[in-house]
Every structure is written in C-alpha cells, then in structure tokens.
C-alpha cells in the first residue's frame, strides 16, 4: 500500500510539473519575441558601445635598507650617503600611488583634460594623439570651466579655412574665430591651436569629417581616473605592485600608467634628496663661517710676525715641538669634534620640527650618528604622510611625538658628547701645560705664535673636511636611483574587457526568456480569477465540470446555427453529450427533463448558455423550451426580439385565468425551440416563486417538451434560484473565465452542502484559446482551416 501511495504521489508531482510547464509553454510566441528583441537590443548595444581595454603595468618598490653591499650603490654606502632613506611600508606606497596629488600631476603632465572626438561615426570615438591639431593652454579658469561643463557647454566643433579657425559651441552655437598659432579666448581659457605635423605625415592630411574638442575640468578627470585605477599587491610577501586601468583608448591608458610611475619616482627622488639638500645648505653655511675665521687667524699670524720681526720660529723651536706634537694632534682632533658638536647643538636649537639634521659630518660618536639618522627618517616619513593628510591624523600625532622624543635624544647625545670632549680637552691642556713647563725657556712670543698657528691648523682641517663632505653630498645627489623599478611598462589587452559580446548575447538570451517568464509568473501570482478548468479543479472537487465554452470574438456569432461546425457548436455538443451521463439521477426520464442554468453573479453567460444549449438539443430532433426564470432582470430579449414585452411566468403566477400554453411562443432561432418569457417584472419575485402554481407550471410543460431549460437569476445576489431549484433535474452552474473570482467558487459548494442546490455541475464559459483544450492542444478544429502562425501570434497578443 505504501508503494502504491508513493507511485501515486510521484504521478501527481509529474502531472503538476507538466501543468506548470504548460502555463509557460502555451505562451511560447512571447518567449520567442522576447529573445529576438533582447538579442537585437544586445547587438545594437554592442555596435554603439565603445569597448574598454585593460591596461596593466607592474613595478617593484625598492627596499634600500635591505640592500646588500654588492648592490650598485654599495660603494656609496661606505660613505654613509644613503643612510636614513629607507622605504615606508608597502601600504603607504600604494596609498601614494592612489593619491589625488599623483593623478593630478599625471593629468596635467599629459593634458588629458582636453579630448578630441570624431562625431561622424555611429558611436562617438575619442581621438588620442592621432589628431590634426595640438592645443596649448595658456591660461585656464577651473571655476568657469566647471560651470560651463556642468551645463554641457564645453564642446566645440573645429572648422578650418586656410589659416583661419572657427570653433562653434555644439550646444549654444556660439562661434569663436581665430588663427593657427594665435591666442584664442574661449571665456574660460586662453588657448593656442597649432597643426599636428605627425598627424599630417601619418594620415596624409586626411582628418575626421566632424572634429569636436571638449575641455574637462582637471578635478573631474582626476576623479574619474582615480576611480578606474587599481593598485594591487601581487603577493603579501613581496613588494611587486600591479597597476591596472580600463579605458577605451589603449595608448591613453598606457601613457597614464607610465606617467603615474614617472611622477611617483620623481617625488620619491625628491624625498630622498631632501636630507642631502639640507646637509649641503648646512655645509655651505659652515664653510662661510670657517672661511671668515680662517682669514682672521692668518691675518693675525701675519701681523704677529711683522710686529715681532720673526722669520723661522719653527726651526728654532723644533726640538721642543717634537715632544709636544702628539698632544697637539690630539688637541686638534678634540677641538674639531667639539666645534662640530657645538654647531650641531646650535642648529638643532634654532631649527623647526620639519627641518632635517645634517648627516655624515664626521662626528666620531657612532651613537649620535645613529640617533641623527633615526631622527631624519622619522621627519621624512611624517612629511610624506602629511602631504596627503592633516595634523589631526592620529598617525601624524604619533609621528610628531616620536620626532620630539628623538630630537630630545639627539640633543642629549650631543650635549653628552660635548661634555666628554671638554673633559678630554681639559686633560690634554693639563698635559700640554706639563710639556710647556719643560720648554719654559721658549720665549713668550713663541708660545703666542704657536697658539695662533694651532688655531690656524684647526680651522684649516675643519675647512678641508667640510669641502670633502660637500663633494660627497653632491655626488649622492647625482646618483640617486628611482624608488620604483619598472618590471613591465604599461601594455593593453588585445581583446576588450567590456562589453564582452559572448556574455552580452548570453545575458540577452537569458533576459529574453526571463522577462516573459516573470511577467507570466507575476500575472499568474496576482490573478484571482478563474481562467481554466484546472483552476476550478484545484479549488473545488465536490462539483464536476461538465463542459467548457470558448471565448467568442467580436466577429463571431453568439448563437450557433444548424449544421454549425465551429468550435462553439462542438463545445455545446460535448456539453449536451456529457449531460446524458449526469441525468441518470433524473430517473431515466425520456422527456420533460428540466435543466436550470444559474451562476454566482450577473454577466457570467447564463442566457447565452441556455439558448445555445437549447438549440443544440433542438438540432437532435428534441422539442425544447427555454423558460425565463429571472423575474427581476429578464434577458431572453437579447436573442429573441420583443421577448421583454411578452407575458410570461410572472403573469401566469398572478392570474389564474391565464393558461400556460397561451404564453408559450415559437422561437425564430429553430423550429423545435419554444420560448416562455419571464413576463412582467413583479414587485415581489420571491413571493411569486413560492406560489403553488410553480409546480403546476412545470408539470404542464413536462408533458409537452423533452427539455425545459430555465434561465434563472444569479444565486449569490438573490434567493430566487434557491426557491425553485427543487424542480430541477440538473443544475448547470456557470463560471466565466477571467471574470469570476476564485473565492466565489466556494459559494455553490456551500449552497450544495446546505441543500439549497442539488445535482449541480459546473460549466466554464468564455475560455481563452490558450486554456481551451478542444481543437487547440492537438491542432484539430472540426470543419475549420488551421490558423496561420501570425494569426496565432495575434491571438496571443489579444489574450495578453
């Protein structure tokens, strides 16, 4: 039993799947139309859209702190020329490459805010480099240009007549006249237009038929390309950076990336040379001071000799000086170091926080040299980050704190160094005094002369030392290498990255099928009306559907005729045949079968169904009577003229002198069809229908007719149908597709369960061709020619 249930469930799921697919497959023309439209749209999009190409360049950020001594600059590392110039973290370098300042410098260097277009083609294409003119901007007002560009008044059509030029605004038609090589004022800029000799050579003087130039604000161009620029680290453990840019013009994108790398290297070199420049300034300043002091000492020496008539004091005191030479040399070295320490302390106290300290001056204290290098590195890092940020940046505040602390450490180290040098100098002086006691015999003039000479030697050695350092510093400026090593110069892909034809066409194909699917799905989801037999069978199972009637278009007859072969006639024949299986409960009556036709609300096709069913039965040779059972709103006159003026059921019920046979009239629609109208509209229809004569009426007509078809009132609006339904052998309950709401299907079910209606069967009226089974699914229409493809398409469109 369980296996049978599973099979039954699987069969139901398969049937449901087929039904769901059928909902969409019956609208296949719309899927075909949607796919065709989307593919055509995609084709036009591909033809009119400018393709974008991917341009890529790659660089390596050099880390100078990790260089080996065998590198190309190892010889200068021994001189201490490259210390303090290490790179920042790789993330900072990526941030600099992405900065607005870098892109702004690139845009200005390439003048890519001036664009040339060829407007004669289907899609406006930018001309880059290969243009007939070169525009040099003498002066540009960015604010005025931004205002003009916002109103799209920044495009000009260029026309040339010999040396004369005419620039016409494409929007305002305002004309600006000028000459080649002469300044021309456009309001927001002063420009000079010259012919491009390279273009003339390459294109043999032939240019675009309609050349348009556009002036774009620099900030707008910078913002646009900053959004397009991608800077990525290829691997977290390396310093290899890949720069990519998507643009319709390959050469333009390549130049932008190459120029961006150039601007980055130029700025990096300037940062590296900043310490060397400050050192050069310091050395030049000290050389000037030492030169003046040296001149003063030599002049004093000369005057001393002249005043004391001295010629060769060295030869006379050679013996004594030989013993004191070692101390003199040490005193010179200590004096030089003390002079450097004092000068560095003065420079440190008088400088600002952004100034760099002179490096590599020959200070012998290694700890002090290392502190100076660390201080310069911190100042460089803070200045570089501050160029793209503000003082409120937490990183800047942290670096300021570190700079102040390091500056204090440097100052403390220099003070300690100077203190140690003074102690050493005092010790040397004491020892020199000891030696001096041994040469006390030397005249005081000799001692004075030696003091002057000692000062001269100190100044000379310091002067020569500074000259050497200045040359070394100049050499470091000359050999500074770029920070970014180019691995691959910018190159562009041969195939466009967007739009991609295959993807666009595939998306169009999917979209062409998806749009009709969604429309049909949403339409089905929001639809609350009965459309097909399947909808009814899903909602109710207690009442069978005995027949389906097709929709009648405006040019089709609503009443079937004799020997009619239309789909409408066939559907009523099927309905009449199905009724034979339902009339078993009528006791196998051979005549006098009473068929009641009713519905939930008005407008669902009761009268239409009653007449056509009557004619169908009459065509079989049966005698049929159509009775108007709706005393409130008679409708028989729709198909039988003057029927509304006839006396009928209501007149029979209120007048005992009227015989029922005198009220029955022959129909003009068929010789076997008679009519009994509802008669005059009474004020109390419900009371009349409760009259005992109703039973007499049905008894009399049963004897004369094979079928009595009663067109009753809507069941939900009035109770008239419920009052006479006990006389019915079969009740046909009309449901109109696309008109009756699904929730109203429960009403006849409840009426049947409550005993108000009996022997009820549904008839679905006004079924659209797409939902009508007969003659549609299998392509068979009795007695009709098969409709053309465009006819079926037209029918689908009308259905929507």
XYZ file of N, CA, C and O in Angstrom, residues 548-715:
672
model
N -16.867 23.045 -21.219
C -16.119 24.289 -21.393
C -16.603 24.958 -22.665
O -16.746 24.311 -23.699
N -16.819 26.249 -22.585
C -17.290 27.029 -23.723
C -16.225 28.037 -24.112
O -15.719 28.763 -23.247
N -15.879 28.119 -25.402
C -14.780 29.011 -25.810
C -15.200 30.480 -25.834
O -16.391 30.809 -25.855
N -14.203 31.337 -25.841
C -14.448 32.778 -25.948
C -14.908 33.111 -27.361
O -14.387 32.596 -28.346
N -15.884 34.026 -27.433
C -16.429 34.456 -28.718
C -15.891 35.857 -29.006
O -16.063 36.780 -28.200
N -15.215 35.977 -30.135
C -14.689 37.289 -30.515
C -15.789 38.130 -31.146
O -16.909 37.646 -31.415
N -15.455 39.378 -31.418
C -16.458 40.315 -31.898
C -17.033 39.965 -33.248
O -18.185 40.324 -33.550
N -16.305 39.273 -34.113
C -16.790 38.960 -35.452
C -17.410 37.571 -35.550
O -17.703 37.090 -36.642
N -17.599 36.900 -34.434
C -18.200 35.569 -34.422
C -19.636 35.644 -33.895
O -19.951 36.457 -33.015
N -20.475 34.760 -34.412
C -21.881 34.728 -33.988
C -21.987 34.125 -32.588
O -21.295 33.166 -32.255
N -22.894 34.697 -31.777
C -23.080 34.207 -30.419
C -24.079 33.045 -30.360
O -24.133 32.344 -29.346
N -24.871 32.888 -31.403
C -25.851 31.807 -31.445
C -25.437 30.835 -32.536
O -25.148 31.223 -33.681
N -25.381 29.562 -32.189
C -24.997 28.558 -33.170
C -26.151 28.319 -34.134
O -27.330 28.533 -33.800
N -25.824 27.868 -35.316
C -26.836 27.616 -36.344
C -26.903 26.128 -36.643
O -26.129 25.323 -36.118
N -27.831 25.790 -37.495
C -27.983 24.390 -37.879
C -26.780 23.947 -38.716
O -26.312 24.693 -39.569
N -26.299 22.758 -38.453
C -25.111 22.210 -39.132
C -23.863 23.083 -38.913
O -22.998 23.155 -39.768
N -23.819 23.745 -37.773
C -22.681 24.603 -37.426
C -21.477 23.718 -37.074
O -21.601 22.763 -36.307
N -20.293 24.047 -37.665
C -19.088 23.256 -37.402
C -18.047 24.032 -36.594
O -16.894 23.622 -36.529
N -18.442 25.113 -36.021
C -17.494 25.939 -35.256
C -17.119 25.252 -33.953
O -17.765 24.282 -33.519
N -16.057 25.771 -33.321
C -15.625 25.258 -32.015
C -16.708 25.471 -30.979
O -16.926 24.627 -30.090
N -17.431 26.580 -31.100
C -18.520 26.853 -30.151
C -19.592 25.780 -30.264
O -20.089 25.260 -29.239
N -19.982 25.434 -31.495
C -21.007 24.412 -31.678
C -20.542 23.067 -31.140
O -21.313 22.336 -30.500
N -19.294 22.723 -31.403
C -18.765 21.459 -30.911
C -18.741 21.412 -29.388
O -18.993 20.376 -28.780
N -18.380 22.533 -28.770
C -18.329 22.558 -27.308
C -19.708 22.343 -26.705
O -19.860 21.669 -25.674
N -20.769 22.865 -27.349
C -22.127 22.631 -26.841
C -22.579 21.202 -27.127
O -23.359 20.625 -26.351
N -22.121 20.608 -28.222
C -22.439 19.211 -28.477
C -21.809 18.320 -27.404
O -22.425 17.353 -26.930
N -20.538 18.660 -27.049
C -19.876 17.899 -25.976
C -20.617 18.086 -24.666
O -20.811 17.129 -23.893
N -21.052 19.318 -24.392
C -21.806 19.582 -23.173
C -23.102 18.780 -23.147
O -23.457 18.168 -22.116
N -23.822 18.759 -24.282
C -25.082 18.005 -24.342
C -24.830 16.523 -24.143
O -25.624 15.813 -23.492
N -23.730 16.022 -24.694
C -23.404 14.600 -24.531
C -23.086 14.279 -23.082
O -23.531 13.258 -22.536
N -22.303 15.156 -22.434
C -21.935 14.928 -21.033
C -23.150 14.968 -20.119
O -23.172 14.325 -19.063
N -24.179 15.741 -20.519
C -25.375 15.835 -19.676
C -26.101 14.491 -19.588
O -26.766 14.203 -18.581
N -25.973 13.678 -20.622
C -26.665 12.391 -20.617
C -26.159 11.497 -19.490
O -26.910 10.691 -18.938
N -24.869 11.655 -19.148
C -24.304 10.838 -18.065
C -24.691 11.366 -16.699
O -24.629 10.651 -15.709
N -25.090 12.630 -16.651
C -25.451 13.228 -15.366
C -26.946 13.149 -15.089
O -27.384 13.430 -13.980
N -27.740 12.799 -16.122
C -29.200 12.767 -15.962
C -29.713 11.414 -15.504
O -30.927 11.154 -15.535
N -28.775 10.562 -15.088
C -29.198 9.257 -14.586
C -30.033 9.435 -13.330
O -31.010 8.714 -13.097
N -29.668 10.427 -12.504
C -30.412 10.678 -11.270
C -31.810 11.209 -11.534
O -32.627 11.317 -10.622
N -32.083 11.570 -12.810
C -33.419 12.091 -13.122
C -34.417 10.962 -13.350
O -35.558 11.216 -13.758
N -34.021 9.735 -13.096
C -34.944 8.614 -13.221
C -35.123 8.127 -14.628
O -36.178 7.565 -14.956
N -34.130 8.334 -15.478
C -34.187 7.890 -16.870
C -35.420 8.428 -17.582
O -36.095 7.731 -18.347
N -35.736 9.671 -17.303
C -36.876 10.316 -17.965
C -36.575 10.498 -19.439
O -35.486 10.891 -19.821
N -37.568 10.182 -20.245
C -37.385 10.318 -21.679
C -37.773 11.691 -22.172
O -37.386 12.103 -23.262
N -38.591 12.408 -21.381
C -38.958 13.770 -21.761
C -39.262 14.539 -20.493
O -39.342 13.989 -19.391
N -39.391 15.853 -20.683
C -39.667 16.712 -19.528
C -38.487 16.904 -18.601
O -38.663 17.146 -17.399
N -37.284 16.811 -19.136
C -36.075 16.996 -18.320
C -35.854 18.493 -18.116
O -35.764 19.264 -19.073
N -35.724 18.881 -16.850
C -35.615 20.304 -16.512
C -34.147 20.617 -16.170
O -33.604 20.066 -15.209
N -33.567 21.516 -16.972
C -32.178 21.957 -16.766
C -32.189 23.408 -16.316
O -32.669 24.281 -17.048
N -31.682 23.657 -15.098
C -31.606 25.016 -14.573
C -30.202 25.573 -14.848
O -29.202 24.905 -14.577
N -30.183 26.785 -15.390
C -28.904 27.454 -15.673
C -28.788 28.648 -14.739
O -29.644 29.567 -14.778
N -27.777 28.637 -13.884
C -27.587 29.737 -12.930
C -26.102 30.064 -12.811
O -25.246 29.421 -13.428
N -25.786 31.064 -11.999
C -24.392 31.478 -11.762
C -24.327 32.219 -10.443
O -25.351 32.408 -9.765
N -23.112 32.656 -10.098
C -22.949 33.364 -8.822
C -23.421 34.803 -8.935
O -24.183 35.292 -8.097
N -22.918 35.514 -9.953
C -23.276 36.920 -10.159
C -23.712 37.087 -11.614
O -23.594 36.161 -12.424
N -24.200 38.250 -11.938
C -24.653 38.512 -13.294
C -23.457 38.662 -14.228
O -22.343 38.957 -13.806
N -23.719 38.442 -15.539
C -22.680 38.625 -16.545
C -21.818 37.416 -16.781
O -20.773 37.526 -17.426
N -22.205 36.246 -16.266
C -21.365 35.064 -16.441
C -21.830 34.163 -17.590
O -21.224 33.113 -17.815
N -22.888 34.581 -18.324
C -23.271 33.871 -19.556
C -24.398 32.881 -19.399
O -24.456 31.905 -20.157
N -25.331 33.122 -18.479
C -26.440 32.170 -18.287
C -27.342 32.128 -19.518
O -27.667 31.039 -20.035
N -27.805 33.289 -19.975
C -28.732 33.337 -21.115
C -28.059 32.814 -22.381
O -28.672 32.071 -23.164
N -26.814 33.197 -22.588
C -26.049 32.716 -23.741
C -25.970 31.192 -23.734
O -26.191 30.523 -24.758
N -25.690 30.613 -22.598
C -25.570 29.158 -22.489
C -26.930 28.486 -22.654
O -27.047 27.436 -23.321
N -27.960 29.069 -22.058
C -29.306 28.469 -22.150
C -29.769 28.382 -23.592
O -30.280 27.337 -24.038
N -29.610 29.448 -24.368
C -30.079 29.455 -25.750
C -29.267 28.494 -26.615
O -29.837 27.717 -27.412
N -27.957 28.538 -26.519
C -27.136 27.675 -27.366
C -27.294 26.199 -27.013
O -27.287 25.336 -27.900
N -27.456 25.895 -25.711
C -27.710 24.513 -25.323
C -29.075 24.057 -25.847
O -29.242 22.911 -26.315
N -30.051 24.964 -25.794
C -31.386 24.626 -26.299
C -31.349 24.351 -27.791
O -31.975 23.395 -28.287
N -30.631 25.179 -28.547
C -30.534 24.977 -29.994
C -29.799 23.674 -30.296
O -30.156 22.933 -31.233
N -28.750 23.361 -29.497
C -28.006 22.116 -29.703
C -28.907 20.910 -29.503
O -28.883 19.944 -30.290
N -29.724 20.942 -28.456
C -30.649 19.838 -28.209
C -31.749 19.796 -29.275
O -32.195 18.712 -29.695
N -32.177 20.978 -29.728
C -33.206 21.031 -30.770
C -32.686 20.463 -32.081
O -33.445 19.877 -32.863
N -31.388 20.623 -32.343
C -30.807 20.076 -33.563
C -30.825 18.552 -33.593
O -30.716 17.938 -34.660
N -30.981 17.941 -32.425
C -31.059 16.465 -32.350
C -32.485 15.963 -32.534
O -32.733 14.757 -32.404
N -33.439 16.878 -32.797
C -34.832 16.487 -33.008
C -35.681 16.551 -31.757
O -36.852 16.158 -31.777
N -35.132 17.020 -30.647
C -35.881 17.147 -29.397
C -36.659 18.454 -29.388
O -36.244 19.438 -29.977
N -37.809 18.406 -28.694
C -38.567 19.636 -28.501
C -38.070 20.288 -27.216
O -38.059 19.666 -26.153
N -37.689 21.550 -27.338
C -37.011 22.235 -26.233
C -37.758 23.525 -25.927
O -38.193 24.247 -26.841
N -37.884 23.829 -24.638
C -38.495 25.069 -24.171
C -37.467 25.835 -23.348
O -36.871 25.279 -22.418
N -37.254 27.088 -23.688
C -36.407 27.971 -22.888
C -37.332 28.844 -22.058
O -38.148 29.611 -22.605
N -37.168 28.757 -20.724
C -38.050 29.479 -19.808
C -37.247 30.567 -19.100
O -36.133 30.327 -18.629
N -37.780 31.761 -19.016
C -37.146 32.840 -18.276
C -37.440 32.727 -16.802
O -38.566 33.026 -16.360
N -36.472 32.314 -16.046
C -36.648 32.151 -14.605
C -36.180 33.341 -13.793
O -36.303 33.343 -12.564
N -35.609 34.354 -14.423
C -35.136 35.559 -13.724
C -36.225 36.611 -13.854
O -36.350 37.311 -14.860
N -37.080 36.722 -12.805
C -38.202 37.661 -12.850
C -37.765 39.095 -12.610
O -38.537 40.026 -12.870
N -36.550 39.311 -12.127
C -36.094 40.658 -11.791
C -35.403 41.340 -12.974
O -35.543 42.540 -13.176
N -34.627 40.573 -13.715
C -33.846 41.162 -14.801
C -33.892 40.227 -16.008
O -32.940 39.518 -16.295
N -35.007 40.216 -16.743
C -35.161 39.303 -17.877
C -34.093 39.583 -18.940
O -33.750 40.723 -19.212
N -33.580 38.485 -19.572
C -32.527 38.627 -20.564
C -32.813 37.888 -21.868
O -31.975 37.916 -22.785
N -34.007 37.237 -22.003
C -34.283 36.477 -23.218
C -34.342 37.358 -24.455
O -34.111 36.894 -25.580
N -34.645 38.658 -24.262
C -34.752 39.571 -25.396
C -33.410 39.797 -26.082
O -33.352 40.366 -27.180
N -32.337 39.386 -25.464
C -31.029 39.535 -26.104
C -30.952 38.733 -27.396
O -30.292 39.141 -28.345
N -31.610 37.573 -27.403
C -31.536 36.699 -28.572
C -32.889 36.525 -29.285
O -32.940 35.918 -30.342
N -33.938 37.038 -28.659
C -35.277 36.960 -29.262
C -35.929 38.335 -29.127
O -36.204 38.796 -28.012
N -36.124 38.986 -30.235
C -36.650 40.347 -30.207
C -38.058 40.376 -29.590
O -38.854 39.442 -29.764
N -38.325 41.480 -28.890
C -39.633 41.760 -28.276
C -40.003 40.778 -27.171
O -41.140 40.773 -26.692
N -39.072 39.908 -26.763
C -39.386 38.936 -25.715
C -39.698 39.628 -24.388
O -40.439 39.088 -23.557
N -39.128 40.837 -24.200
C -39.354 41.538 -22.938
C -40.800 42.024 -22.818
O -41.305 42.247 -21.714
N -41.470 42.182 -23.956
C -42.844 42.691 -23.945
C -43.868 41.567 -23.827
O -45.061 41.815 -23.664
N -43.401 40.338 -23.928
C -44.334 39.218 -23.857
C -44.768 38.954 -22.407
O -44.036 39.221 -21.448
N -45.982 38.405 -22.268
C -46.399 37.894 -20.963
C -45.724 36.548 -20.741
O -45.432 35.815 -21.695
N -45.539 36.245 -19.444
C -44.818 35.014 -19.188
C -45.108 34.455 -17.818
O -46.243 34.481 -17.319
N -44.041 33.956 -17.156
C -44.162 33.215 -15.900
C -44.837 34.062 -14.830
O -45.756 33.610 -14.120
N -44.388 35.303 -14.634
C -44.953 36.147 -13.587
C -46.437 36.409 -13.818
O -47.239 36.426 -12.866
N -46.840 36.598 -15.089
C -48.254 36.827 -15.390
C -49.082 35.573 -15.110
O -50.219 35.661 -14.616
N -48.509 34.411 -15.409
C -49.214 33.154 -15.129
C -49.415 32.947 -13.633
O -50.474 32.495 -13.189
N -48.402 33.306 -12.829
C -48.482 33.069 -11.389
C -49.478 33.997 -10.700
O -50.083 33.627 -9.676
N -49.689 35.180 -11.227
C -50.577 36.143 -10.553
C -52.003 36.103 -11.127
O -52.942 36.654 -10.518
N -52.207 35.479 -12.280
C -53.519 35.490 -12.922
C -53.969 34.052 -13.154
O -53.370 33.316 -13.954
N -54.990 33.647 -12.456
C -55.479 32.272 -12.563
C -56.219 32.008 -13.871
O -56.469 30.849 -14.230
N -56.571 33.078 -14.597
C -57.330 32.901 -15.843
C -56.422 32.654 -17.052
O -56.917 32.393 -18.150
N -55.124 32.771 -16.862
C -54.179 32.602 -17.975
C -53.720 31.154 -18.013
O -53.299 30.593 -16.993
N -53.777 30.576 -19.193
C -53.278 29.224 -19.415
C -51.808 29.298 -19.863
O -51.421 30.163 -20.637
N -51.032 28.356 -19.369
C -49.606 28.390 -19.626
C -49.303 28.238 -21.115
O -48.356 28.837 -21.656
N -50.127 27.443 -21.849
C -49.837 27.208 -23.257
C -50.050 28.469 -24.089
O -49.443 28.631 -25.155
N -50.906 29.365 -23.565
C -51.134 30.613 -24.297
C -49.957 31.566 -24.195
O -49.840 32.526 -24.971
N -49.056 31.322 -23.252
C -47.896 32.193 -23.060
C -46.662 31.720 -23.818
O -45.701 32.464 -23.973
N -46.677 30.479 -24.288
C -45.513 29.918 -24.977
C -45.541 30.345 -26.434
O -46.566 30.242 -27.109
N -44.368 30.826 -26.931
C -44.246 31.278 -28.306
C -43.139 30.490 -29.017
O -42.153 30.055 -28.399
N -43.294 30.364 -30.295
C -42.267 29.673 -31.094
C -41.085 30.607 -31.305
O -41.250 31.812 -31.512
N -39.862 30.045 -31.255
C -38.644 30.833 -31.440
C -38.305 30.936 -32.920
O -38.561 30.009 -33.706
N -37.753 32.054 -33.289
C -37.279 32.250 -34.666
C -35.932 31.598 -34.904
O -35.448 31.555 -36.046
N -35.313 31.078 -33.855
C -33.969 30.511 -33.974
C -33.994 29.062 -34.447
O -33.053 28.603 -35.098
N -35.088 28.328 -34.121
C -35.167 26.922 -34.514
C -36.619 26.476 -34.454
O -37.382 26.911 -33.573
N -36.979 25.588 -35.357
C -38.381 25.141 -35.416
C -38.750 24.265 -34.233
O -39.931 24.150 -33.874
N -37.800 23.613 -33.570
C -38.086 22.762 -32.409
C -37.922 23.503 -31.087
O -37.942 22.870 -30.031
N -37.731 24.795 -31.166
C -37.459 25.575 -29.954
C -38.611 26.543 -29.693
O -39.022 27.287 -30.574
N -39.121 26.519 -28.427
C -40.149 27.459 -27.984
C -39.613 28.264 -26.806
O -38.668 27.852 -26.120
N -40.328 29.405 -26.568
C -39.893 30.309 -25.504
C -41.038 30.605 -24.560
O -42.187 30.792 -24.988
N -40.704 30.673 -23.286
C -41.618 31.139 -22.255
C -40.886 32.214 -21.475
O -39.981 31.926 -20.686
N -41.254 33.470 -21.748
C -40.535 34.569 -21.122
C -40.874 34.672 -19.647
O -41.825 34.035 -19.153
N -40.105 35.478 -18.942
C -40.350 35.676 -17.514
C -41.538 36.570 -17.253
O -42.054 36.619 -16.134
N -41.976 37.310 -18.285
C -43.169 38.140 -18.147
C -42.885 39.493 -17.530
O -41.742 39.971 -17.496
N -43.960 40.106 -17.051
C -43.855 41.435 -16.446
C -43.031 41.352 -15.174
O -43.071 40.360 -14.438
N -42.268 42.433 -14.905
C -41.414 42.458 -13.713
C -42.291 42.739 -12.502
O -42.865 43.837 -12.379
N -42.379 41.799 -11.582
C -43.257 41.981 -10.414
C -42.531 42.698 -9.283
O -41.294 42.716 -9.235
N -43.302 43.262 -8.324
C -42.660 43.888 -7.168
C -42.183 42.873 -6.133
O -41.401 43.207 -5.256
N -42.696 41.623 -6.204
C -42.388 40.620 -5.194
C -42.005 39.293 -5.844
O -42.731 38.294 -5.733
N -40.817 39.233 -6.520
C -40.463 37.995 -7.227
C -40.361 36.787 -6.321
O -40.792 35.683 -6.688
N -39.793 36.946 -5.152
C -39.586 35.805 -4.256
C -40.918 35.199 -3.836
O -41.069 33.965 -3.771
N -41.929 36.023 -3.524
C -43.241 35.513 -3.125
C -43.912 34.768 -4.276
O -44.559 33.727 -4.070
N -43.738 35.288 -5.499
C -44.346 34.613 -6.645
C -43.735 33.244 -6.886
O -44.433 32.275 -7.211
N -42.422 33.148 -6.733
C -41.751 31.874 -6.990
C -42.105 30.828 -5.940
O -41.910 29.626 -6.176
N -42.590 31.266 -4.764
C -43.032 30.319 -3.738
C -44.466 29.818 -4.007
O -44.956 28.924 -3.300
N -45.137 30.377 -5.008
C -46.547 30.054 -5.283
C -46.670 28.584 -5.708
O -45.783 28.028 -6.368
N -47.805 27.971 -5.296
C -48.045 26.572 -5.628
C -48.168 26.344 -7.124
O -47.951 25.231 -7.610
N -48.502 27.399 -7.889
C -48.688 27.235 -9.318
C -47.358 26.950 -10.046
O -47.377 26.543 -11.212
N -46.241 27.181 -9.363
C -44.955 26.867 -9.993
C -44.855 25.381 -10.285
O -44.366 24.968 -11.342
N -45.334 24.569 -9.338
C -45.287 23.118 -9.551
C -46.208 22.734 -10.704
O -45.865 21.880 -11.537
N -47.373 23.405 -10.770
C -48.308 23.139 -11.863
C -47.695 23.522 -13.194
O -47.842 22.823 -14.209
N -46.980 24.640 -13.187
C -46.349 25.114 -14.418
C -45.377 24.079 -14.959
O -45.404 23.737 -16.151
N -44.498 23.560 -14.085
C -43.509 22.576 -14.540
C -44.167 21.266 -14.950
O -43.703 20.602 -15.893
N -45.277 20.897 -14.242
C -45.956 19.657 -14.605
C -46.553 19.751 -16.003
O -46.508 18.781 -16.786
N -47.071 20.908 -16.363
C -47.700 21.066 -17.667
C -46.676 21.067 -18.806
O -46.894 20.455 -19.860
N -45.578 21.780 -18.589
C -44.599 21.849 -19.675
C -43.818 20.552 -19.829
O -43.273 20.262 -20.898
N -43.725 19.751 -18.754
C -43.025 18.472 -18.852
C -43.679 17.550 -19.877
O -42.998 16.778 -20.570
N -45.011 17.626 -19.976
C -45.730 16.709 -20.859
C -45.542 17.069 -22.330
O -45.668 16.216 -23.212
N -45.206 18.360 -22.597
C -45.132 18.811 -23.987
C -43.712 18.887 -24.542
O -43.546 18.995 -25.773
N -42.690 18.871 -23.668
C -41.313 19.111 -24.145
C -40.371 18.043 -23.600
O -40.568 17.495 -22.508
N -39.360 17.811 -24.427
C -38.315 16.869 -23.985
C -37.367 17.529 -22.978
O -36.911 16.893 -22.036
N -37.044 18.783 -23.236
C -36.124 19.519 -22.341
C -36.728 20.882 -22.030
O -37.240 21.574 -22.920
N -36.640 21.257 -20.757
C -37.029 22.601 -20.315
C -35.783 23.222 -19.714
O -35.263 22.739 -18.696
N -35.295 24.238 -20.364
C -34.080 24.926 -19.890
C -34.499 26.251 -19.274
O -35.093 27.110 -19.943
N -34.215 26.411 -17.973
C -34.658 27.578 -17.217
C -33.462 28.517 -17.003
O -32.437 28.115 -16.416
N -33.570 29.750 -17.502
C -32.555 30.800 -17.297
C -32.902 31.519 -16.002
O -33.813 32.360 -15.950
N -32.177 31.208 -14.908
C -32.526 31.705 -13.576
C -31.707 32.946 -13.216
O -30.804 33.369 -13.941
N -32.022 33.485 -12.033
C -31.324 34.672 -11.522
C -30.004 34.264 -10.871
O -29.820 33.103 -10.482
N -29.044 35.213 -10.732
C -27.782 34.904 -10.044
C -28.033 34.450 -8.608
O -28.786 35.085 -7.862
N -27.366 33.356 -8.205
C -27.667 32.733 -6.918
C -27.164 33.544 -5.732
O -27.769 33.517 -4.654
